[in-house]
PDB file of C-alpha atoms in Angstrom:
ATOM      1  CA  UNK A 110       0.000   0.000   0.000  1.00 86.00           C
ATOM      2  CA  UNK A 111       3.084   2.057   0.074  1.00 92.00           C
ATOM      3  CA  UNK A 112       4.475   1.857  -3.664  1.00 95.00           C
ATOM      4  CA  UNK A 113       2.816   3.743  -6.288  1.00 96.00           C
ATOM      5  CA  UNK A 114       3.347   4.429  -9.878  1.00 96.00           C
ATOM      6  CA  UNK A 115       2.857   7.009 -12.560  1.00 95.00           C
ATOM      7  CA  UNK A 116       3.033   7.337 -15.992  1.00 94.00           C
ATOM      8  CA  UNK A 117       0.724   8.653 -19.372  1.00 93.00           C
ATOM      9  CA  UNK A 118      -0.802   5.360 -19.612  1.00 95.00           C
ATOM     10  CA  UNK A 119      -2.939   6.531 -16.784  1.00 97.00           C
ATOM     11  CA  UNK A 120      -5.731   9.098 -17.046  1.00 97.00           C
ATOM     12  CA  UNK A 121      -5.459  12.424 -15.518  1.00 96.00           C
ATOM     13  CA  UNK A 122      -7.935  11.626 -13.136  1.00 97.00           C
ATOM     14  CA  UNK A 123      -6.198   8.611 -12.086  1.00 97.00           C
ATOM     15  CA  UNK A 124      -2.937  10.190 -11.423  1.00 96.00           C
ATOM     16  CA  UNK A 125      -4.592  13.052  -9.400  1.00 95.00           C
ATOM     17  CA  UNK A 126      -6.234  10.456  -7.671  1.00 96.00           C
ATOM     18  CA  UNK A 127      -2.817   8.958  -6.978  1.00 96.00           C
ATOM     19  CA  UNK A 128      -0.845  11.894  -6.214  1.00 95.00           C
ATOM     20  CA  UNK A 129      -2.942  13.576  -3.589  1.00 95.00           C
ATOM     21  CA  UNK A 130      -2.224  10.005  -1.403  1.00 96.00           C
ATOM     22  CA  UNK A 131       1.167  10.521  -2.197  1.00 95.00           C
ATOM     23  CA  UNK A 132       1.129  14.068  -1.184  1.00 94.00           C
ATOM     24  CA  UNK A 133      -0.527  13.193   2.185  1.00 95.00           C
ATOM     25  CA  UNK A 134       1.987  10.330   2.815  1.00 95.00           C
ATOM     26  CA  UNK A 135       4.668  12.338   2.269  1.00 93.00           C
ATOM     27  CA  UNK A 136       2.960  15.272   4.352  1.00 92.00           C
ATOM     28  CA  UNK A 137       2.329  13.143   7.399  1.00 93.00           C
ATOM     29  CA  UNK A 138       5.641  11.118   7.037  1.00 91.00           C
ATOM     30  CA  UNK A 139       4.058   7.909   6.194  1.00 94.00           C
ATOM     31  CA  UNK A 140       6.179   5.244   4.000  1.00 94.00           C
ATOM     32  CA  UNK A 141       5.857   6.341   0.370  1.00 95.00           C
ATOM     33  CA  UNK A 142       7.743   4.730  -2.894  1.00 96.00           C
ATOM     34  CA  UNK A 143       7.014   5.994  -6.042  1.00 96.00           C
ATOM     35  CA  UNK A 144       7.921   4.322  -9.575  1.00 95.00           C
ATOM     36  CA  UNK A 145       7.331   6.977 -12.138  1.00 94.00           C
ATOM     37  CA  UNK A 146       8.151   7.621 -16.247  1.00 91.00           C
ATOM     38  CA  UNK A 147       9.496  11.081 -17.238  1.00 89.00           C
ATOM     39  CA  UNK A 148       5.783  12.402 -16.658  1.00 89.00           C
ATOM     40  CA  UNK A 149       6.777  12.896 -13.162  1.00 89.00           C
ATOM     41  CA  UNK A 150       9.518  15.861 -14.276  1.00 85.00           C
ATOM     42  CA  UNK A 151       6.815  18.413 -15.520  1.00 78.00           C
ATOM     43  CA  UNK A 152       4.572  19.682 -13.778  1.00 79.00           C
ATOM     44  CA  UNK A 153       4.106  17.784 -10.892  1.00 86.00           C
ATOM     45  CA  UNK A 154       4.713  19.289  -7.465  1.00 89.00           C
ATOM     46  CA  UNK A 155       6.031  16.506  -4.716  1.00 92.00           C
ATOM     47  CA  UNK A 156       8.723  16.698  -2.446  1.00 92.00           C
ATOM     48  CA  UNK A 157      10.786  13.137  -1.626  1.00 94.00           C
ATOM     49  CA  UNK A 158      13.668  13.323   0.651  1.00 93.00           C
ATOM     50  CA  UNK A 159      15.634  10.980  -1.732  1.00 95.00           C
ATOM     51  CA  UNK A 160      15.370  10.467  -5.071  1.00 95.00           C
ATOM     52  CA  UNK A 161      16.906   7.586  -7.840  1.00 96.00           C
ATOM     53  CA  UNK A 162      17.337   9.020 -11.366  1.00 93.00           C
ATOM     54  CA  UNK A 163      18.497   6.301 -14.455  1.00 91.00           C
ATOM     55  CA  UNK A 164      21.049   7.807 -16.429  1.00 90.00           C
ATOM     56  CA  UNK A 165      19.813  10.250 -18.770  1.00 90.00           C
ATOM     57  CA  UNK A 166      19.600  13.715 -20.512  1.00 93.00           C
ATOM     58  CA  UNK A 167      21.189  16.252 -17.916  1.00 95.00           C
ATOM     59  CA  UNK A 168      17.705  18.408 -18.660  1.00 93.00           C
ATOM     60  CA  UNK A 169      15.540  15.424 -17.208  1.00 93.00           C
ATOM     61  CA  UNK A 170      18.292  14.422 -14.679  1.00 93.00           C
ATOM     62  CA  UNK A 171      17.544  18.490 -13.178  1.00 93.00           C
ATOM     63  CA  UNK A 172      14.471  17.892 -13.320  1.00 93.00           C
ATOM     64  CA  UNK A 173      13.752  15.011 -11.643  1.00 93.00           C
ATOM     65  CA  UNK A 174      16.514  16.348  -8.838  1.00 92.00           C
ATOM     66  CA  UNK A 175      13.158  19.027  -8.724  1.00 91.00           C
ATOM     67  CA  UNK A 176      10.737  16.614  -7.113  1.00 92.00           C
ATOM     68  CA  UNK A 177      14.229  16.033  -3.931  1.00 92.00           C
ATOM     69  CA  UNK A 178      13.461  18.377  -1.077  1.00 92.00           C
ATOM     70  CA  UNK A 179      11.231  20.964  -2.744  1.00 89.00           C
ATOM     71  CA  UNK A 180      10.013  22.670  -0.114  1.00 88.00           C
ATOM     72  CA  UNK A 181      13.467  22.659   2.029  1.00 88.00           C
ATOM     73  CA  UNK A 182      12.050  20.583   4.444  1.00 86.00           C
ATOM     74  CA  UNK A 183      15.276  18.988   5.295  1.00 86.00           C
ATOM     75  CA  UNK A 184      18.834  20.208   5.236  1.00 90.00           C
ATOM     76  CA  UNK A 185      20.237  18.561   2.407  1.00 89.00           C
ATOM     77  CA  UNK A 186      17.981  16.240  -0.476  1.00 89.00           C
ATOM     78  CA  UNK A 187      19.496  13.494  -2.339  1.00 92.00           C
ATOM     79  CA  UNK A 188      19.472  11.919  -5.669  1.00 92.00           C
ATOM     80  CA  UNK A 189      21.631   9.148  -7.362  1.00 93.00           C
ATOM     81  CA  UNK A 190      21.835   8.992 -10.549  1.00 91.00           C
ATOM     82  CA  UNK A 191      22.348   5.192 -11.577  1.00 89.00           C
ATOM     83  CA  UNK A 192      23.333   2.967 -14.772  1.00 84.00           C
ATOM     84  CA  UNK A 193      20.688   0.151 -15.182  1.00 79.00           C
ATOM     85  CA  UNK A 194      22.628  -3.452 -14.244  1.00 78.00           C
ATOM     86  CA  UNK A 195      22.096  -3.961 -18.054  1.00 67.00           C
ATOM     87  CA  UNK A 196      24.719  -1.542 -18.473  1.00 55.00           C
ATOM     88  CA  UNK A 197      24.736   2.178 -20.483  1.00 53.00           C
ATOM     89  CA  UNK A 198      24.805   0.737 -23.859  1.00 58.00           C
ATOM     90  CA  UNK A 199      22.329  -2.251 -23.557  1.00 57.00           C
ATOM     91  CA  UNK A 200      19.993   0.384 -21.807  1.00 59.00           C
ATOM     92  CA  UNK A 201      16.846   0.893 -24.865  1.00 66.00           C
ATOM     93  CA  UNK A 202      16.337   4.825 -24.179  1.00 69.00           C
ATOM     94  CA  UNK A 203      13.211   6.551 -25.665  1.00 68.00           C
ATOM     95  CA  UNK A 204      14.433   7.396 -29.064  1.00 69.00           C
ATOM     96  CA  UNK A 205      17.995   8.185 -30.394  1.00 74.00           C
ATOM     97  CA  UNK A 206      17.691  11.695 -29.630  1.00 81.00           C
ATOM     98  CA  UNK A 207      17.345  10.494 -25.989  1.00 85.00           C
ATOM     99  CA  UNK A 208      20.283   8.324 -26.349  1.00 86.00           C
ATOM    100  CA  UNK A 209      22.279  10.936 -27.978  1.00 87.00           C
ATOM    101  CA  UNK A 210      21.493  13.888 -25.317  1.00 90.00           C
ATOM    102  CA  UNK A 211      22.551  10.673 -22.362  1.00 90.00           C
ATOM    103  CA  UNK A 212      25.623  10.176 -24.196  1.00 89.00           C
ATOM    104  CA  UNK A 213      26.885  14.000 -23.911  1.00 92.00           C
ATOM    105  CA  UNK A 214      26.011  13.472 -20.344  1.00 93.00           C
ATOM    106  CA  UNK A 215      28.271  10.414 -19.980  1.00 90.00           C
ATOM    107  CA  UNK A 216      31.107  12.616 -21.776  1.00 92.00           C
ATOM    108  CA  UNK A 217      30.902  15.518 -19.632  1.00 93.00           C
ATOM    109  CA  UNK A 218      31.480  13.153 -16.564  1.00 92.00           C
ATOM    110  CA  UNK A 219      34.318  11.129 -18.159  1.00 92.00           C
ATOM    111  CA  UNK A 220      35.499  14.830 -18.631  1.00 93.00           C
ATOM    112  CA  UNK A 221      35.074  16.688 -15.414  1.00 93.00           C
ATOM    113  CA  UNK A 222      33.966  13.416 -13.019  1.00 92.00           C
ATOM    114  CA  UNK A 223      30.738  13.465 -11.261  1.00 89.00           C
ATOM    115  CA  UNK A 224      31.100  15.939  -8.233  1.00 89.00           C
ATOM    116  CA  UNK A 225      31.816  18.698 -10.835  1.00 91.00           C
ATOM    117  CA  UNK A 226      28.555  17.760 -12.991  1.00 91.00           C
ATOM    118  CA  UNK A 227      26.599  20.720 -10.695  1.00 91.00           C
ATOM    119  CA  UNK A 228      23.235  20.880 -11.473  1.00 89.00           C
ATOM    120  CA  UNK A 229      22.947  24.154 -10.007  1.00 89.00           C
ATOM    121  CA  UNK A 230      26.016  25.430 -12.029  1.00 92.00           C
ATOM    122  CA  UNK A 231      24.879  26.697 -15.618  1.00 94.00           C
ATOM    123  CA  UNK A 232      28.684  26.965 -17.209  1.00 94.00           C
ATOM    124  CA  UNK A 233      27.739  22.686 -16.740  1.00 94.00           C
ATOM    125  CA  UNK A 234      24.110  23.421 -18.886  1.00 95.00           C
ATOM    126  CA  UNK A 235      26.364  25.667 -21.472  1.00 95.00           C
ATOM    127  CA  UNK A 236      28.538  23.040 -22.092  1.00 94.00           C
ATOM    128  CA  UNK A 237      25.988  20.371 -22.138  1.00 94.00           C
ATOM    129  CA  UNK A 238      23.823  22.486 -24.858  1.00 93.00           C
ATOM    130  CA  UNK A 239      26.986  23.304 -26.993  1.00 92.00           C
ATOM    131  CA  UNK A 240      28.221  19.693 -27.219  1.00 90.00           C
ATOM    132  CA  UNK A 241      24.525  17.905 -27.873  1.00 89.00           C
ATOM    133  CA  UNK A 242      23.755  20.963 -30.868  1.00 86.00           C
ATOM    134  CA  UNK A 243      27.579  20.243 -32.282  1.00 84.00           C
ATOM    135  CA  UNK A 244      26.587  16.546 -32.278  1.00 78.00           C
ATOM    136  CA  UNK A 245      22.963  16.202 -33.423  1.00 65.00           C
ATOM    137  CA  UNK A 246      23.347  19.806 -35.757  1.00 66.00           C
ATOM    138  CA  UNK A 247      19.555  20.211 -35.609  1.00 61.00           C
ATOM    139  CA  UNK A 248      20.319  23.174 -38.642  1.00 60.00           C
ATOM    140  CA  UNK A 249      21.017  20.737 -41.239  1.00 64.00           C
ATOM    141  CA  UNK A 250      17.668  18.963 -40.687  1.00 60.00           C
ATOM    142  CA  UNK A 251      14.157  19.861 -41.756  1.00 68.00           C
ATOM    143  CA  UNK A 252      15.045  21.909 -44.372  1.00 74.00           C
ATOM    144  CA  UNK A 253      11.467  22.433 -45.785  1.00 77.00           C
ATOM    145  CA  UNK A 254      10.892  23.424 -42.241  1.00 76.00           C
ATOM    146  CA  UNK A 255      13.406  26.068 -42.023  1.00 79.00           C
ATOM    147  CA  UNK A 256      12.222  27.063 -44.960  1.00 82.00           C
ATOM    148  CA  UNK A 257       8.852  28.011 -44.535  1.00 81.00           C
ATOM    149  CA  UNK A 258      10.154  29.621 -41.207  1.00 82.00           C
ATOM    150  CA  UNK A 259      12.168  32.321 -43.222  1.00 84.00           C
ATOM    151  CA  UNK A 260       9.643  32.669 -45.684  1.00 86.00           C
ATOM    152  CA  UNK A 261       7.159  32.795 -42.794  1.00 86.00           C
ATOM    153  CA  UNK A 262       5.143  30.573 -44.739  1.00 84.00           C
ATOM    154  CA  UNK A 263       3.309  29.254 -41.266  1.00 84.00           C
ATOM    155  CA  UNK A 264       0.992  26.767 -43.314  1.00 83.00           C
ATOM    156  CA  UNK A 265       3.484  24.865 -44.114  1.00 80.00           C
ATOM    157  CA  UNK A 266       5.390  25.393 -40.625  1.00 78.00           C
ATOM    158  CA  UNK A 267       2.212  24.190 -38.688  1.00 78.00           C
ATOM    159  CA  UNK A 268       2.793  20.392 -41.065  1.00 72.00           C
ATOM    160  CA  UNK A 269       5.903  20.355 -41.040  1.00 69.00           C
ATOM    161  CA  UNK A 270       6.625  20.994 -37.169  1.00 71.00           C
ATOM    162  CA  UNK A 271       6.075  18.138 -34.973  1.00 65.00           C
ATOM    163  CA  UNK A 272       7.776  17.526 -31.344  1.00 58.00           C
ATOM    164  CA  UNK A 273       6.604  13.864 -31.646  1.00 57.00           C
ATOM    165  CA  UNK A 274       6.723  12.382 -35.205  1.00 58.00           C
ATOM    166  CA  UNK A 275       4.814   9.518 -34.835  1.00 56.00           C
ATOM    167  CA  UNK A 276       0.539  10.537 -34.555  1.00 71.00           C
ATOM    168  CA  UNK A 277      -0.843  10.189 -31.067  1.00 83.00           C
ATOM    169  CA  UNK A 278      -4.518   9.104 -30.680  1.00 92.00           C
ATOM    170  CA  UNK A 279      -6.673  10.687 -28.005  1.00 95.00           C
ATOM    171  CA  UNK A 280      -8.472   7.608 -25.881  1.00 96.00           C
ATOM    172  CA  UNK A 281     -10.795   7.276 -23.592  1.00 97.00           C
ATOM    173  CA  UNK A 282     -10.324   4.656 -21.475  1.00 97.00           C
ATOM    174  CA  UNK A 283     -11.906   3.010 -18.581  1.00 96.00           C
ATOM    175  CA  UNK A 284     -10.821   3.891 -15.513  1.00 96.00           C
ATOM    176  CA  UNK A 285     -14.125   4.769 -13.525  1.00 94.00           C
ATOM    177  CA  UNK A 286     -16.272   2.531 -14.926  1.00 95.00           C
ATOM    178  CA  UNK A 287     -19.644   4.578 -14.407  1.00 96.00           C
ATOM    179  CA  UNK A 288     -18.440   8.094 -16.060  1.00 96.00           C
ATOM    180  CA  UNK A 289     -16.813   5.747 -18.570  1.00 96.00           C
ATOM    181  CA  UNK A 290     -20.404   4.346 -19.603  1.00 96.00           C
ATOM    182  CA  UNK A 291     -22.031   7.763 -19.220  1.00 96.00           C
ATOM    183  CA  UNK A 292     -19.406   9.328 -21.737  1.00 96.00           C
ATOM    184  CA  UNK A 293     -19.455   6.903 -24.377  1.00 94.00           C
ATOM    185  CA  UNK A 294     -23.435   6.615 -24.236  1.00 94.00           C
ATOM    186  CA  UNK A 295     -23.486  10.447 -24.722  1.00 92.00           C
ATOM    187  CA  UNK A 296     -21.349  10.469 -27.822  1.00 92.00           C
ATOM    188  CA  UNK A 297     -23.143   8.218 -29.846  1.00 88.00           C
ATOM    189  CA  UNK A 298     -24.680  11.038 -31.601  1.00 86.00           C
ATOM    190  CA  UNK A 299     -21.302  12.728 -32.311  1.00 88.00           C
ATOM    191  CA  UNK A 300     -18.401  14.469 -30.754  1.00 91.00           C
ATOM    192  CA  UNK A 301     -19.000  17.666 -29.380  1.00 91.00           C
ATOM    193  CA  UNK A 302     -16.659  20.370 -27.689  1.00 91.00           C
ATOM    194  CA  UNK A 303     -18.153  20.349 -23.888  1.00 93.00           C
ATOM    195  CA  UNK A 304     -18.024  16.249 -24.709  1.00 95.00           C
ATOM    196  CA  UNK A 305     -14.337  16.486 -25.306  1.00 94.00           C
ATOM    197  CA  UNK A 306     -13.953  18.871 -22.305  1.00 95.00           C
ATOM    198  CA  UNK A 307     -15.495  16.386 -20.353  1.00 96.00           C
ATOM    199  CA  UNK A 308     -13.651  13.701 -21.485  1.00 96.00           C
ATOM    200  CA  UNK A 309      -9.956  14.754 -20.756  1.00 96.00           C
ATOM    201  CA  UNK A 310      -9.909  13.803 -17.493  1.00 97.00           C
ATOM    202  CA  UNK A 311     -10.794  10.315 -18.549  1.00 97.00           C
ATOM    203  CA  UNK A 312      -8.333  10.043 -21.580  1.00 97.00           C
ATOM    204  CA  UNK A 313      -4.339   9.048 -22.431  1.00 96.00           C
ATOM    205  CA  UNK A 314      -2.707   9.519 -25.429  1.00 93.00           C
ATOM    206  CA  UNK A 315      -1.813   6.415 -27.158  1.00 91.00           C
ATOM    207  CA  UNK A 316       0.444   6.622 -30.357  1.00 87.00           C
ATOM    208  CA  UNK A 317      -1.229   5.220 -33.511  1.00 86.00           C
ATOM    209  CA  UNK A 318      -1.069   1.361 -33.606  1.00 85.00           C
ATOM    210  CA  UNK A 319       1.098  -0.068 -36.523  1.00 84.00           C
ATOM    211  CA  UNK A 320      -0.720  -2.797 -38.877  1.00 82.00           C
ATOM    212  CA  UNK A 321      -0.999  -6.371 -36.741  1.00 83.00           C
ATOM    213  CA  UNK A 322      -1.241  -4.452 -33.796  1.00 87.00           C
ATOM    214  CA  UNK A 323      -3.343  -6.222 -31.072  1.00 89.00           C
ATOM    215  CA  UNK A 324      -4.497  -3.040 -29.632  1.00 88.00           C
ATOM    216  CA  UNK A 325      -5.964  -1.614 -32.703  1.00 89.00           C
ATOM    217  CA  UNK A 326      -8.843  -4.699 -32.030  1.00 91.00           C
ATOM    218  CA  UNK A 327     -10.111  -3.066 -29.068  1.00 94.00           C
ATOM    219  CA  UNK A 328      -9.888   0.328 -30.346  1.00 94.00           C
ATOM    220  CA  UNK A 329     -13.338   2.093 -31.501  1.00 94.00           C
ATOM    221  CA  UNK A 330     -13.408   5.417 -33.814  1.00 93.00           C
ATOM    222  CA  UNK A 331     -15.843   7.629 -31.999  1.00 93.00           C
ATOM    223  CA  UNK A 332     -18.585   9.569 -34.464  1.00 90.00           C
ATOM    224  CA  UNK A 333     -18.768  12.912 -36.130  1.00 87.00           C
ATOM    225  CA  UNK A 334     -21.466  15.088 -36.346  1.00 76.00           C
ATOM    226  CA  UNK A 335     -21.543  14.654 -39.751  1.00 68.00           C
ATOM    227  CA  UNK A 336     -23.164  11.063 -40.333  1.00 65.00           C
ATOM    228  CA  UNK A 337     -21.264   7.961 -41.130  1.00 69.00           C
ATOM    229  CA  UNK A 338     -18.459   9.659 -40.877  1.00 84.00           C
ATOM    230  CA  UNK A 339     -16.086   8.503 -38.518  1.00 88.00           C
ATOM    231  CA  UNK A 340     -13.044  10.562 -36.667  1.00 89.00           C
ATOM    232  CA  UNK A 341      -9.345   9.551 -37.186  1.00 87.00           C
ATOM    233  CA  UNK A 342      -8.489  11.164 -33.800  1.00 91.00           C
ATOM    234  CA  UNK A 343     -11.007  10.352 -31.027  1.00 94.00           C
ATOM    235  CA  UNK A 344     -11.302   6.621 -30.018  1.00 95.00           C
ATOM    236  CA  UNK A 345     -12.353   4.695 -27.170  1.00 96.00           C
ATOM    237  CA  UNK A 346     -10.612   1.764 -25.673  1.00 96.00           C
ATOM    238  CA  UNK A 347     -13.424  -1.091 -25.344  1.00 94.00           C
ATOM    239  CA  UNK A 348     -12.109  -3.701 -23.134  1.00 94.00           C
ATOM    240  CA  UNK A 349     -12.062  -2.429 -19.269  1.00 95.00           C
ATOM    241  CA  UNK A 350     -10.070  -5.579 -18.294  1.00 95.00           C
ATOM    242  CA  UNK A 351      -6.727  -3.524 -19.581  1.00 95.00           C
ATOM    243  CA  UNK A 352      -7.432  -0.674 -17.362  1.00 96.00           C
ATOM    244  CA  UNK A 353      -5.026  -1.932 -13.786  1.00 95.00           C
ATOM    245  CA  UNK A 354      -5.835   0.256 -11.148  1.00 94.00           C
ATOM    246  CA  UNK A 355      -2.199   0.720 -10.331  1.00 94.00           C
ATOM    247  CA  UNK A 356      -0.410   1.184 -13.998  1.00 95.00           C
ATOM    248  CA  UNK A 357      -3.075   2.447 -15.782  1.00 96.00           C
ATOM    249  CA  UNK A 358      -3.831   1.027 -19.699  1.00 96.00           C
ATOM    250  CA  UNK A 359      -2.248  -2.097 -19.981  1.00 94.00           C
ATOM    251  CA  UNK A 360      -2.012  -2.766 -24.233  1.00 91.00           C
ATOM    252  CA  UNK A 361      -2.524  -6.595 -24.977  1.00 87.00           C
ATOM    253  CA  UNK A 362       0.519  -8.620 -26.786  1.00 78.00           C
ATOM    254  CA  UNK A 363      -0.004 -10.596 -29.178  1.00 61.00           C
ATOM    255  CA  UNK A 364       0.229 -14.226 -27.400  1.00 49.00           C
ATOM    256  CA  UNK A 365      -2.950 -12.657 -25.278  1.00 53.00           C
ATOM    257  CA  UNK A 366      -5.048 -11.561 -28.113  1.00 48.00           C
ATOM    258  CA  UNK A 367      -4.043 -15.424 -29.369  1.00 41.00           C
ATOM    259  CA  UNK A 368      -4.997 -17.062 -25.739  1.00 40.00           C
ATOM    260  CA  UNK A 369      -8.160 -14.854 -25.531  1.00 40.00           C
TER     261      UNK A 369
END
């Protein structure tokens, strides 16, 4: 009852629901582990007296050191920033851009050693920045991007410009089975914006499924106004069995779609 987790395959609701426990633990000194993704380094306001970071950009490693000793509660907060036992190049980061930016990290403390990686000093964040944009020269990509940037073309700046390049799906998934029902019985006639509204709460972001992906079977395309016509965006996730009340959406793999 002490360990808790986070991550975007839970619902908003879900993780408030989770973090004001957390925040009350923590408040009244009770036992309190939490197991988080990077979701926990934006935007989320807890204060553990120790943290353990996985090696990582130096950005997210700051960040993360955000959530040790917020409030000053204690004299000194710690975090350890740790290689997984699989070792740094076994590790499967995010993406390579991820990889890369954790790679200048591991050269600046090959370079200076670990006590003079400061966090808090930003001649370290100067010479983080200048290495990763030597390495991944961002300028020589995107050049239909760039482009339309000079020629302040922003049409073709608003295709062209994506943070994430692979197309996330909005989903509403099951977590509270009641307001679940209740929302998908009320957009049978089509998606609306006070629907949507009320639907955020309730919904995660799941990245498109490729072709022969088991998830895509218990996916549903939610209406349009417009009849027949059915959005590309807005979907709900139909089986409630995948929704743990601990991690959130749980995606089927193949060998269970096979065994179901």
């Amino acid at each position: 009852e002490d360990l808790f987790h986070l991550s975007t395959s839970m619902c908003p609701a879900h993780r408030g629901v989770v973090l004001a426990e957390i925040r009350e633990r923590l408040r009244t000194g009770q036992p309190c582990l939490l197991v988080s993704t990077q979701c926990v380094e934006a935007g989320v306001d807890v204060d553990f007296p120790v943290v353990y970071r996985a090696l990582g950009p130096l950005d997210a490693i700051a960040q993360a050191a955000g959530r040790c000793n917020r409030n000053g509660r204690a004299d000194l907060g710690l975090i350890h920033v740790f290689v997984p036992e699989c070792g740094a190049e076994e590790y499967l980061y995010p993406d390579g851009a991820y990889r890369q930016a954790a790679a200048v990290l591991g050269i600046l403390l090959a370079k200076h050693g670990a006590p003079a990686v400061d966090i808090h000093q930003p001649s370290i964040f100067e010479e983080y920045y200048r290495q990763l944009y030597d390495l991944a020269r961002p300028q020589d990509r995107a050049e239909e991007l760039l482009r339309a940037i000079r020629l302040q073309n922003f049409e073709t700046v608003a295709q062209e410009y994506r943070l994430i390049k692979r197309d996330a799906l909005d989903v509403l998934v099951p977590y509270q089975l009641e307001v679940f029902e209740a929302l998908r019985s009320e957009v049978t006639t089509g998606l609306t914006a006070k629907w949507i509204r009320r639907a955020r709460p309730y919904t995660i972001g799941l990245f498109k499924p490729k072709p022969g992906d088991p998830a895509a079977a218990f996916l549903e395309p939610l209406p349009i106004i417009r009849k027949g016509v059915k959005s590309d965006q807005w979907f709900i996730y139909l089986c409630p069995q995948h929704y743990h009340h601990r991690k959130g959406l749980v995606l089927p793999t193949a060998s269970e779609c096979l065994i179901a």
